JSON list of C-alpha atoms in Angstrom, two decimals:
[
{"chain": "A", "resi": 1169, "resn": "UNK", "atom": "CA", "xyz": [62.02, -193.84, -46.94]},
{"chain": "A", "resi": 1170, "resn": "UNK", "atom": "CA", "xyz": [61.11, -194.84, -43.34]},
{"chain": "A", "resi": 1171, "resn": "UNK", "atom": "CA", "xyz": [58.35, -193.46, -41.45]},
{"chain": "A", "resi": 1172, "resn": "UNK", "atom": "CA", "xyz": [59.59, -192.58, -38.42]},
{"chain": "A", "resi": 1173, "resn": "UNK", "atom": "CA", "xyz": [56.78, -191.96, -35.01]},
{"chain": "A", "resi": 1174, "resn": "UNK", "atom": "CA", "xyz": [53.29, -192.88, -35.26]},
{"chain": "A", "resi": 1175, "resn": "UNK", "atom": "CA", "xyz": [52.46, -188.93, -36.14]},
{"chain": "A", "resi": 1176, "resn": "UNK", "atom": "CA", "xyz": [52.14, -189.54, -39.88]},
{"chain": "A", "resi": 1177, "resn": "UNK", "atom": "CA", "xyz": [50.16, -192.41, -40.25]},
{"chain": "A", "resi": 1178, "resn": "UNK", "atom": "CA", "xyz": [48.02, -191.23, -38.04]},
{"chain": "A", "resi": 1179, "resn": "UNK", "atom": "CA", "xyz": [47.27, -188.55, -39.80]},
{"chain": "A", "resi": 1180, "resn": "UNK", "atom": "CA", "xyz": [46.86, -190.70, -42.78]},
{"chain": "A", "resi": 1181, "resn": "UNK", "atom": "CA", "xyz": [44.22, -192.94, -40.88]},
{"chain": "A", "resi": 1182, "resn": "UNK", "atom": "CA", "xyz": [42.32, -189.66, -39.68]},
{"chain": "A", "resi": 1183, "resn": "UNK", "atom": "CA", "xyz": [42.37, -188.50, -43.09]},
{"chain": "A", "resi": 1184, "resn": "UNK", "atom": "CA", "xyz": [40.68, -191.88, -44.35]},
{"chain": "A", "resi": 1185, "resn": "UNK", "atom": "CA", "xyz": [38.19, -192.38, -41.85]},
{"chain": "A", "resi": 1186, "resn": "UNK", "atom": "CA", "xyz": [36.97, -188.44, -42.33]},
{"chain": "A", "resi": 1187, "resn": "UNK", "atom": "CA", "xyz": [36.90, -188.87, -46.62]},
{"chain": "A", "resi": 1188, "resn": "UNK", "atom": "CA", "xyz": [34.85, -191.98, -45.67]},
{"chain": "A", "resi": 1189, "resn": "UNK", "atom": "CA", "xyz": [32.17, -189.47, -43.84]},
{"chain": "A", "resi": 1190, "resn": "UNK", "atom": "CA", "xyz": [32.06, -186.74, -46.52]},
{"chain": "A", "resi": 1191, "resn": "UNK", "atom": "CA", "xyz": [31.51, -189.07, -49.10]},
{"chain": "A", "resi": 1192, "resn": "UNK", "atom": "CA", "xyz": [28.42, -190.59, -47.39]},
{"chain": "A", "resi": 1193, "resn": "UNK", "atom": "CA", "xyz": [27.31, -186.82, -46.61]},
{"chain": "A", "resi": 1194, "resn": "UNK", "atom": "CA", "xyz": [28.31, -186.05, -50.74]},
{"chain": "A", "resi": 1195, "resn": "UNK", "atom": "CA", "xyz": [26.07, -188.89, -51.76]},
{"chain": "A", "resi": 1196, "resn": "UNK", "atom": "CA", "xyz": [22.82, -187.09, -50.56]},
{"chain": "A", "resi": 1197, "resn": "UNK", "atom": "CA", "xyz": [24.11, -183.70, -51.35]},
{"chain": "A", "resi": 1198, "resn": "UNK", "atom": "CA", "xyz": [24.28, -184.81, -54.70]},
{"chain": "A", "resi": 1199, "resn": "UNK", "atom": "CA", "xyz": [20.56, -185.14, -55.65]},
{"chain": "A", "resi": 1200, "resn": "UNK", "atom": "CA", "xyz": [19.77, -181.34, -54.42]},
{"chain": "A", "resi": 1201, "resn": "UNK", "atom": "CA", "xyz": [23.06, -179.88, -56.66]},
{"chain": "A", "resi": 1202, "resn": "UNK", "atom": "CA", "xyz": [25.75, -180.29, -59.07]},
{"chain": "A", "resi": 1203, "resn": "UNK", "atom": "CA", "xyz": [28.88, -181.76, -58.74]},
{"chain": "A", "resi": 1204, "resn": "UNK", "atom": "CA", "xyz": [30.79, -178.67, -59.81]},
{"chain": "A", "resi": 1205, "resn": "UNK", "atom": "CA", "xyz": [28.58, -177.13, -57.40]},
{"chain": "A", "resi": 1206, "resn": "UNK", "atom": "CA", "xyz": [29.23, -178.79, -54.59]},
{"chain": "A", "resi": 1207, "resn": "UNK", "atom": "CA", "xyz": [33.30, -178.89, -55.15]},
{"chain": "A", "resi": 1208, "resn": "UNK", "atom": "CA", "xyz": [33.38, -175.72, -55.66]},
{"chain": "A", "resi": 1209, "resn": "UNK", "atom": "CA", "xyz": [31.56, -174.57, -52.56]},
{"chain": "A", "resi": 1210, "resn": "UNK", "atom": "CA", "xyz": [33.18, -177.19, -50.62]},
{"chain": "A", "resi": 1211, "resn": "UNK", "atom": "CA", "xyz": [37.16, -175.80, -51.52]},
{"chain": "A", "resi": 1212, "resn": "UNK", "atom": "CA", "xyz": [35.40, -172.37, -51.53]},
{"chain": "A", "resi": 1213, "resn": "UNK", "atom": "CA", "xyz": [35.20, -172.70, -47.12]},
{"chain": "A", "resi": 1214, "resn": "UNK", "atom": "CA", "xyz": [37.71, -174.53, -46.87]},
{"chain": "A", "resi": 1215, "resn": "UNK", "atom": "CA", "xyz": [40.18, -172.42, -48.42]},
{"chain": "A", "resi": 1216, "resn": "UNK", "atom": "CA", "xyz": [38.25, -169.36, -46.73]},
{"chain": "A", "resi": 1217, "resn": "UNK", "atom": "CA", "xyz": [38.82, -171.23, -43.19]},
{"chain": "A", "resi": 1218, "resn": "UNK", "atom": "CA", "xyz": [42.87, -171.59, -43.74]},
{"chain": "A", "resi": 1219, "resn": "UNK", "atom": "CA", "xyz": [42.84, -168.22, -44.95]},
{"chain": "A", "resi": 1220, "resn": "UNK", "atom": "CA", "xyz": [41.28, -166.90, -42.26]},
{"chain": "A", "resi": 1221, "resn": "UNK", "atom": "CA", "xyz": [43.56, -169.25, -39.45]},
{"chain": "A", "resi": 1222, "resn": "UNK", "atom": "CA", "xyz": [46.92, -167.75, -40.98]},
{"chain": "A", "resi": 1223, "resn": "UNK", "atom": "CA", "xyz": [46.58, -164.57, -42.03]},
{"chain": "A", "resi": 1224, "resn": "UNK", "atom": "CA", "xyz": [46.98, -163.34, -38.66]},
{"chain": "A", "resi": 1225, "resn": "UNK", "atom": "CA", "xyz": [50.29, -165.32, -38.05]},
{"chain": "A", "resi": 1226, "resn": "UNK", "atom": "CA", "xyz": [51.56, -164.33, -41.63]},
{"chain": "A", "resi": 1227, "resn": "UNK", "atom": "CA", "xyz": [50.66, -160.75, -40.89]},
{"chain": "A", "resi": 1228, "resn": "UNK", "atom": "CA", "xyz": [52.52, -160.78, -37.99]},
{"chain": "A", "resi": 1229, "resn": "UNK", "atom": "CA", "xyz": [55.49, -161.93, -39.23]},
{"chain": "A", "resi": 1230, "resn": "UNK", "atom": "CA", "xyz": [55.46, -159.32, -42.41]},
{"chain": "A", "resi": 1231, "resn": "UNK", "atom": "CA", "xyz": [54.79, -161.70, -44.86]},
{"chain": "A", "resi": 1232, "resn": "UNK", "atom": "CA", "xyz": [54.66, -160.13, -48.53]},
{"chain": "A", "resi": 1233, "resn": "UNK", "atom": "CA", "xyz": [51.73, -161.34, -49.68]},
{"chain": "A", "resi": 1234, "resn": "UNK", "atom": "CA", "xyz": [52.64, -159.82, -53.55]},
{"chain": "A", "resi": 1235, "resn": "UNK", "atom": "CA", "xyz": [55.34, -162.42, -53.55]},
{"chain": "A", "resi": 1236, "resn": "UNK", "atom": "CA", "xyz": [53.13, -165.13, -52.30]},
{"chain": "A", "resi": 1237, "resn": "UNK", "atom": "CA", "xyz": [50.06, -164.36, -54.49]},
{"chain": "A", "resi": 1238, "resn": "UNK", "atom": "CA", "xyz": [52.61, -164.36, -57.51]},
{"chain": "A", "resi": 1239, "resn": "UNK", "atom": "CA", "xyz": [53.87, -167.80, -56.44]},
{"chain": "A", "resi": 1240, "resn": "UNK", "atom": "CA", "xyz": [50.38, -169.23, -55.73]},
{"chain": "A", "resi": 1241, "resn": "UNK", "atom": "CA", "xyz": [49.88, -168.51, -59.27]},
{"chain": "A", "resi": 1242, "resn": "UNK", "atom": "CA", "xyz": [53.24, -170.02, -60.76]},
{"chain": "A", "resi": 1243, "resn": "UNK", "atom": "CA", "xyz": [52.60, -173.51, -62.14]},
{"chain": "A", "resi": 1244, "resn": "UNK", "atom": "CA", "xyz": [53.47, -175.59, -60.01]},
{"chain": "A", "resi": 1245, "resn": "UNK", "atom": "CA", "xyz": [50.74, -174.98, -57.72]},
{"chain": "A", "resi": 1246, "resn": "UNK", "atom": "CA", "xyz": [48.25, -174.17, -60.56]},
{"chain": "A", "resi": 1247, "resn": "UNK", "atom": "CA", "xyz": [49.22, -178.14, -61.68]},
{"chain": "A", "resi": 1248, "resn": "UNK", "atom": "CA", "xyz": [48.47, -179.37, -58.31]},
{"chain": "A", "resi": 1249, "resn": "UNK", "atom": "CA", "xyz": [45.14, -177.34, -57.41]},
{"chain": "A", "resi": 1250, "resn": "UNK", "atom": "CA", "xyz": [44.31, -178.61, -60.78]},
{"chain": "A", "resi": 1251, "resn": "UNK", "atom": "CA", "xyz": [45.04, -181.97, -60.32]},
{"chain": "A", "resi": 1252, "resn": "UNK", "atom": "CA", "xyz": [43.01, -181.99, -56.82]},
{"chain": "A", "resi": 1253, "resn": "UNK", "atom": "CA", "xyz": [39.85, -179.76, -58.00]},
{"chain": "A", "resi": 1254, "resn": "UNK", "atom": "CA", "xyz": [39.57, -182.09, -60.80]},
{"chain": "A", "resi": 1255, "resn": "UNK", "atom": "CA", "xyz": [39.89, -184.99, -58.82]},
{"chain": "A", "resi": 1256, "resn": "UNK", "atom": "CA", "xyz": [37.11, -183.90, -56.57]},
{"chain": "A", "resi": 1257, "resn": "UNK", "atom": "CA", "xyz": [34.65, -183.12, -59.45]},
{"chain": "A", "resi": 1258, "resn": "UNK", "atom": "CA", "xyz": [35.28, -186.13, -60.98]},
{"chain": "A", "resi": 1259, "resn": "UNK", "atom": "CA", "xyz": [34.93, -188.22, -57.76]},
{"chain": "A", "resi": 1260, "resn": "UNK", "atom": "CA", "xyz": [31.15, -186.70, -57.05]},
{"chain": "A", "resi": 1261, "resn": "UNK", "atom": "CA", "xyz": [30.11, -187.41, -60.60]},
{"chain": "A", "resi": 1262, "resn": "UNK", "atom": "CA", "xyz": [31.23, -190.64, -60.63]},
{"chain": "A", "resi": 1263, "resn": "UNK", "atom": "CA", "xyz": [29.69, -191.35, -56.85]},
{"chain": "A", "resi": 1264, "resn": "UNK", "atom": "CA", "xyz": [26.42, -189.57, -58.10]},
{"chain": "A", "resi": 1265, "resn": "UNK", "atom": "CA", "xyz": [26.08, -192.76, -60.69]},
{"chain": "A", "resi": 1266, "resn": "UNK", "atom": "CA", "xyz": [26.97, -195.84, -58.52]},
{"chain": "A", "resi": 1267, "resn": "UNK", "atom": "CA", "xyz": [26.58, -197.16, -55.07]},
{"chain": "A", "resi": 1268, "resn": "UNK", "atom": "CA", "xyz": [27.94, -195.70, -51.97]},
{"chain": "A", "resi": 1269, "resn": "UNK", "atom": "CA", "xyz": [30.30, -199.29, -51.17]},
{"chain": "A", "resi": 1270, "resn": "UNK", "atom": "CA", "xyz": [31.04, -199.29, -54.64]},
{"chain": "A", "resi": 1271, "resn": "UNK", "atom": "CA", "xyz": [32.82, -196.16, -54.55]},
{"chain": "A", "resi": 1272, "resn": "UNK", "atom": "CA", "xyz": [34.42, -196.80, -51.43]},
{"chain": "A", "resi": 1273, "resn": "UNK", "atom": "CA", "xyz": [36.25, -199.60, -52.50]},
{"chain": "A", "resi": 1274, "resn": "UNK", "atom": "CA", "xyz": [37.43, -197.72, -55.72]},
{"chain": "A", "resi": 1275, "resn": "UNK", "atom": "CA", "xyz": [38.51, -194.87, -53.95]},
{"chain": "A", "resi": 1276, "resn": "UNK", "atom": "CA", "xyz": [40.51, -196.62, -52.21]},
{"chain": "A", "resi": 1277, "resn": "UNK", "atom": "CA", "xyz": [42.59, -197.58, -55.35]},
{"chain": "A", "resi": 1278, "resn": "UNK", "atom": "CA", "xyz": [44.35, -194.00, -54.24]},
{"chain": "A", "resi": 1279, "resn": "UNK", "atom": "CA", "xyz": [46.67, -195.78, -52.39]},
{"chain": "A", "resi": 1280, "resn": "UNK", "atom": "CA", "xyz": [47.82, -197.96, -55.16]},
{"chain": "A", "resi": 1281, "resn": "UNK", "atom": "CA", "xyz": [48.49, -195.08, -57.39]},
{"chain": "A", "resi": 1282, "resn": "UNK", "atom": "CA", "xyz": [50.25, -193.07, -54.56]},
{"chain": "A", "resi": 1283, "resn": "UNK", "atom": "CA", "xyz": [52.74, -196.32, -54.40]},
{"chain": "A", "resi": 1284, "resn": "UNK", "atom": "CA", "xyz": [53.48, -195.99, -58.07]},
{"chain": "A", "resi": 1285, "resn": "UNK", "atom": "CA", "xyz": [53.74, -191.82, -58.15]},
{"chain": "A", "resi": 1286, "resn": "UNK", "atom": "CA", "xyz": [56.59, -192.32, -55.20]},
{"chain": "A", "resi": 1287, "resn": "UNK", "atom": "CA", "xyz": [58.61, -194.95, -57.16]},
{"chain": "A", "resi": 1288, "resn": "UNK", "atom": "CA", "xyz": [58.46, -193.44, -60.19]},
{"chain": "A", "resi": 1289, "resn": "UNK", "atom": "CA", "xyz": [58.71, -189.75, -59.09]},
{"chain": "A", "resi": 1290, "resn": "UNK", "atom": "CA", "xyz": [60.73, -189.76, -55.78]},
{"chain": "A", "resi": 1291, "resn": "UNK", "atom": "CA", "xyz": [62.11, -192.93, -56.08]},
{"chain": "A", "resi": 1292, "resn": "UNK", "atom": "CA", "xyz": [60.94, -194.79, -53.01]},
{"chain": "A", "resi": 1293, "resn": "UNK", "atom": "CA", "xyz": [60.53, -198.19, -52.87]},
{"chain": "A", "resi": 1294, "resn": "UNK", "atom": "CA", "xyz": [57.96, -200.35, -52.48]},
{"chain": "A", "resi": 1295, "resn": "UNK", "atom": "CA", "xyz": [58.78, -202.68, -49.66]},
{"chain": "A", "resi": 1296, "resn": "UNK", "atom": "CA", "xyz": [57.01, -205.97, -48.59]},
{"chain": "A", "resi": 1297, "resn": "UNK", "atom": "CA", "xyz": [55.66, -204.42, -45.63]},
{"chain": "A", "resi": 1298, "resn": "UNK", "atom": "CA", "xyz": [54.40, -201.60, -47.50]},
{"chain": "A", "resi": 1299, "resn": "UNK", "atom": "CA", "xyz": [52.60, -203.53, -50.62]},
{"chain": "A", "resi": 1300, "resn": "UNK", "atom": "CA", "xyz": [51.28, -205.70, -47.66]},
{"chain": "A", "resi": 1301, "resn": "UNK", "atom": "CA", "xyz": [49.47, -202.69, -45.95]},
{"chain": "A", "resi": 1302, "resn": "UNK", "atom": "CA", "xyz": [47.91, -201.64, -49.18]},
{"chain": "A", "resi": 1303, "resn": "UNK", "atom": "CA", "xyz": [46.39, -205.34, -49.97]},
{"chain": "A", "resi": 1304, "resn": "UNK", "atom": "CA", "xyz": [45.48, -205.44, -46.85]},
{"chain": "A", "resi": 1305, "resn": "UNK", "atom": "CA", "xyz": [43.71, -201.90, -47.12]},
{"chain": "A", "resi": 1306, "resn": "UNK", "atom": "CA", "xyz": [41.86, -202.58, -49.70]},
{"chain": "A", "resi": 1307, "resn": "UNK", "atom": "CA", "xyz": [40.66, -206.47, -48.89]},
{"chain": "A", "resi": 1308, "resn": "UNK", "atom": "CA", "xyz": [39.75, -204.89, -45.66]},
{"chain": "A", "resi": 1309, "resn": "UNK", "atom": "CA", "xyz": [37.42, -202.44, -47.42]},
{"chain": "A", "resi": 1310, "resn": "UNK", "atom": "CA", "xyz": [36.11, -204.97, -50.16]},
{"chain": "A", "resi": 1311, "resn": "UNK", "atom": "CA", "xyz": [35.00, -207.53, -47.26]},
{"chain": "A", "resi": 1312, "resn": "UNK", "atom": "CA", "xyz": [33.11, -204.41, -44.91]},
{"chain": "A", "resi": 1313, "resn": "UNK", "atom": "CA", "xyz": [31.77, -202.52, -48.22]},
{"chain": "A", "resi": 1314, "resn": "UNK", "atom": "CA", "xyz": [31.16, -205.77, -50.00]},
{"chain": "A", "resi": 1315, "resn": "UNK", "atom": "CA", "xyz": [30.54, -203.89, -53.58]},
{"chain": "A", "resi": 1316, "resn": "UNK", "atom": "CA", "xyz": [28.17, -205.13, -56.15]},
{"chain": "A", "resi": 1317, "resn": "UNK", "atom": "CA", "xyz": [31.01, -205.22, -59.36]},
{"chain": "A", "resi": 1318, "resn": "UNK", "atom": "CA", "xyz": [27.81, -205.60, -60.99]},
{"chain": "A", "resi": 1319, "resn": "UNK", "atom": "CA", "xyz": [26.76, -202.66, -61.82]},
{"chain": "A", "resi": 1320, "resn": "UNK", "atom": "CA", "xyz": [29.75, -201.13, -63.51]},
{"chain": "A", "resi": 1321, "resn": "UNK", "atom": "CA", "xyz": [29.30, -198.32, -65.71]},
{"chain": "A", "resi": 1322, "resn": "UNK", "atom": "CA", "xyz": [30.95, -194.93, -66.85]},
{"chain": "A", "resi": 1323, "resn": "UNK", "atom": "CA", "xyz": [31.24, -193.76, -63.21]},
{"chain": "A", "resi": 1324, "resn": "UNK", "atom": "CA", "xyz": [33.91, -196.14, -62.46]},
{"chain": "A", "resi": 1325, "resn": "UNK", "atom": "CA", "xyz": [36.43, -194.85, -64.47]},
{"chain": "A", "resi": 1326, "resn": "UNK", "atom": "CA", "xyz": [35.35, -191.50, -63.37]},
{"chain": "A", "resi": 1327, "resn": "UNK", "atom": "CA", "xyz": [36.24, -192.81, -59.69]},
{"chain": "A", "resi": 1328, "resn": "UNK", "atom": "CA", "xyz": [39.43, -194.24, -60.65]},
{"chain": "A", "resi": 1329, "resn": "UNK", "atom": "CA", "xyz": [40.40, -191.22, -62.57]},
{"chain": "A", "resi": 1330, "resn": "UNK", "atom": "CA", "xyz": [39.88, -189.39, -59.57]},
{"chain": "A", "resi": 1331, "resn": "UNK", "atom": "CA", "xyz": [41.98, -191.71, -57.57]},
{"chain": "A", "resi": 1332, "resn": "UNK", "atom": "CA", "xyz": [44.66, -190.91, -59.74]},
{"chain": "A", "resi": 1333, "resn": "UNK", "atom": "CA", "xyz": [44.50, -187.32, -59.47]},
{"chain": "A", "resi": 1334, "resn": "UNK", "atom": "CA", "xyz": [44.12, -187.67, -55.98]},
{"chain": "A", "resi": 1335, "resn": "UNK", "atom": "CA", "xyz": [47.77, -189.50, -55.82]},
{"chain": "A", "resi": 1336, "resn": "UNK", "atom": "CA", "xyz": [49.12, -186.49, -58.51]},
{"chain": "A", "resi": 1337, "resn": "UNK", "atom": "CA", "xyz": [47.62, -183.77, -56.48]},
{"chain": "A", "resi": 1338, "resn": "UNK", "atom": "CA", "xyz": [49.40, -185.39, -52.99]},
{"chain": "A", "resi": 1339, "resn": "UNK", "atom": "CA", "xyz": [52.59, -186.02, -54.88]},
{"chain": "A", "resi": 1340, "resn": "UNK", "atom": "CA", "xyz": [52.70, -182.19, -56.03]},
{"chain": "A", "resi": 1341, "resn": "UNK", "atom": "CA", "xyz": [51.88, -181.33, -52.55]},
{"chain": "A", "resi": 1342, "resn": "UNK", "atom": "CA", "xyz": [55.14, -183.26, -51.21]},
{"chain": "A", "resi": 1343, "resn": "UNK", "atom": "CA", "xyz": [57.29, -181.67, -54.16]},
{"chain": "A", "resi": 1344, "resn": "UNK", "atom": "CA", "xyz": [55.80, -178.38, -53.26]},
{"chain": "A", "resi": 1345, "resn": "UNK", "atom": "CA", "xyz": [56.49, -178.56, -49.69]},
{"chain": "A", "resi": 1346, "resn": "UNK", "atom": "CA", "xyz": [60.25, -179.26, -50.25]},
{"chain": "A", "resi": 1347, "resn": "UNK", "atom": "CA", "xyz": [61.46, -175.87, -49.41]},
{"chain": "A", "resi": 1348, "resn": "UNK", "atom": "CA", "xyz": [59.08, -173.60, -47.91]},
{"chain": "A", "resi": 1349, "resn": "UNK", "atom": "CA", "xyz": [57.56, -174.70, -44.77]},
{"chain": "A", "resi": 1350, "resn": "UNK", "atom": "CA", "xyz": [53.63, -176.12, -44.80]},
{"chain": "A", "resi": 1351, "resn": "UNK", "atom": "CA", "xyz": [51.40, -173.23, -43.91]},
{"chain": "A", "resi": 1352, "resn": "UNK", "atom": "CA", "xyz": [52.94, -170.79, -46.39]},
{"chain": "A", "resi": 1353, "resn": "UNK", "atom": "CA", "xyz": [52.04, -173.65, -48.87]},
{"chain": "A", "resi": 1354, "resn": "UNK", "atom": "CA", "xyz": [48.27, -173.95, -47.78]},
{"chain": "A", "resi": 1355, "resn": "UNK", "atom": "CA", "xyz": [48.64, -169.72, -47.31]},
{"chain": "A", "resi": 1356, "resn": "UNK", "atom": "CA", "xyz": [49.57, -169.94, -51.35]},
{"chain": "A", "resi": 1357, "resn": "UNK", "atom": "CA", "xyz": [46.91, -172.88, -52.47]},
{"chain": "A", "resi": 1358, "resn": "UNK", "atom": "CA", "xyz": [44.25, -170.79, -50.29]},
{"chain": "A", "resi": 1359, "resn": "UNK", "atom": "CA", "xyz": [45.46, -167.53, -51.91]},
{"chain": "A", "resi": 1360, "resn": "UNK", "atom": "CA", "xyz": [44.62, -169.21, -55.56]},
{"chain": "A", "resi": 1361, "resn": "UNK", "atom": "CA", "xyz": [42.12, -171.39, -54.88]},
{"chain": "A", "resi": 1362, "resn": "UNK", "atom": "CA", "xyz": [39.28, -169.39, -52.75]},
{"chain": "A", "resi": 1363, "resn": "UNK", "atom": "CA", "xyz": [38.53, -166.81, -55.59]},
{"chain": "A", "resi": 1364, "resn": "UNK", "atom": "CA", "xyz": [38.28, -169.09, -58.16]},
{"chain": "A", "resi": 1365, "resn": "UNK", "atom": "CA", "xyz": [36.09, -171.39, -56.33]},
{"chain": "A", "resi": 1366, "resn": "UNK", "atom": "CA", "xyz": [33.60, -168.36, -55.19]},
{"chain": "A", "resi": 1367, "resn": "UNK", "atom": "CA", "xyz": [33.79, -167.76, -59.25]},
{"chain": "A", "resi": 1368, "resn": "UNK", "atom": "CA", "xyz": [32.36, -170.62, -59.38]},
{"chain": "A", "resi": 1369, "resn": "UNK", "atom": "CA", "xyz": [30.04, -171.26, -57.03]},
{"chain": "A", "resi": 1370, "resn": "UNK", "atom": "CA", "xyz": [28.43, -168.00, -57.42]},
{"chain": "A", "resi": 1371, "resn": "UNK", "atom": "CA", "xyz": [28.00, -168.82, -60.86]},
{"chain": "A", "resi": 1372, "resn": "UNK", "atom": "CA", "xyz": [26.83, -172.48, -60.88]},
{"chain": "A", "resi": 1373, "resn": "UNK", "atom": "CA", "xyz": [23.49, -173.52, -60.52]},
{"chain": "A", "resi": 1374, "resn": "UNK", "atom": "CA", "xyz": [22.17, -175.65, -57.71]},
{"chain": "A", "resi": 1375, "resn": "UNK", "atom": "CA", "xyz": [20.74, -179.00, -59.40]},
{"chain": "A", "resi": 1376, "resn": "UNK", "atom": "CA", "xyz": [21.34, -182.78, -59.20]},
{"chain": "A", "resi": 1377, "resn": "UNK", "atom": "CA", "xyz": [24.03, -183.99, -61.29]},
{"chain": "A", "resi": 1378, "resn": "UNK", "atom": "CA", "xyz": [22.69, -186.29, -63.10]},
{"chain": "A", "resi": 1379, "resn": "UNK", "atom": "CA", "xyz": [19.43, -188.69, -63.25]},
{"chain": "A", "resi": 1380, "resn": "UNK", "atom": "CA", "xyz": [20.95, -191.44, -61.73]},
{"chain": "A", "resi": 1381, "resn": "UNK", "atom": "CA", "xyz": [21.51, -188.84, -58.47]},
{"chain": "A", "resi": 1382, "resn": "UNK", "atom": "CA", "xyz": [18.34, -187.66, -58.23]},
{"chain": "A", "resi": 1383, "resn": "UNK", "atom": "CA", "xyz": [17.23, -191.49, -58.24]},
{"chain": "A", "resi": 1384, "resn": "UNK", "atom": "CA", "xyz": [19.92, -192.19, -55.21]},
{"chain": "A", "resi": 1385, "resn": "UNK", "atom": "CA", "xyz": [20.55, -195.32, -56.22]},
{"chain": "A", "resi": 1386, "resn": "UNK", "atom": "CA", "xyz": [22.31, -197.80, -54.01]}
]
């Protein structure tokens, strides 16, 4: 499927460059608390924030919100707020045990399993120009990160595993979006996701993750 306008890669790019800053800003988060901490406190104002942008335009139009909370909590998006909450958590354990460039460059392995979710799940193919962009990506980030593959351990499967859920939860969100329009979907995700999340971070205590955080290595 072509991309038509600039508008979405864009987007994309702006998307990238801002994951790039969190994660540097996770890494020292992560020797003061947990990871389930932190993700869940993170989702937690995030999903308060889009709550509190559209309720006012949803109340205006008369949305009912019975239908919607029942929706929010219909599979579909309970697989996909699944997929991304677990990604997250994963992701900060697995950055709490290796260097920051390290997990940069594995993170970035999201964009190979996004290629393989679309042709296997919507069908769309993997063109030149498109597998071209993604080696590019990713030699791009190897030679500026320039990661030490030497110190491999358990946290890199933790990163890639979050890669993959990352690609899973973005593929649901496409599926999802399909017929109903974008901010009744994040109205929905926000809906399920902000009580849970305050569940948690109420309940979760603030300490390092693991050893290796408190250490900060790098």
């Amino acid at each position: 499927m072509a991309i038509r306008g600039t508008a979405g890669p864009a987007w994309i790019i702006l998307e990238i460059a801002l994951f790039r800053i969190s994660t540097a800003y996770s890494k020292t988060l992560l020797t003061s608390m947990s990871a389930l901490s932190m993700n869940a406190w993170r989702y937690l104002w995030l999903f308060l924030l889009l709550l509190i942008l559209y309720l006012p335009f949803f109340l205006l139009a008369s949305v009912n919100f019975a239908h919607e909370l029942k929706r929010a909590y219909s599979l579909p998006y309970v697989w996909r707020e699944g997929c991304a909450f677990s990604s997250g958590l994963l992701g900060l354990i697995g950055l709490s045990l290796m260097p920051l460039s390290l997990a940069t460059a594995l993170f970035f392995s999201r964009a190979i399993f996004m290629a393989i979710y679309g042709l296997a799940v919507f069908g769309e193919r993997l063109t030149w120009p498109i597998a071209g962009a993604i080696a590019t990506g990713i030699a791009g980030v190897m030679i500026a990160t320039r990661p030490d593959f030497g110190q491999i351990n358990f946290g890199v499967l933790l990163v890639l595993a979050s890669a993959g859920l990352s690609a899973l939860s973005s593929g649901a969100l496409k599926t999802l979006s399909t017929d109903v329009s974008s901010g009744r979907v994040l109205l929905r995700i926000s809906l399920l996701m902000a009580p849970i999340c305050g569940i948690f971070a109420a309940t979760e205590q603030h300490q390092p993750t693991s050893e290796a955080a408190s250490k900060r290595i790098e």
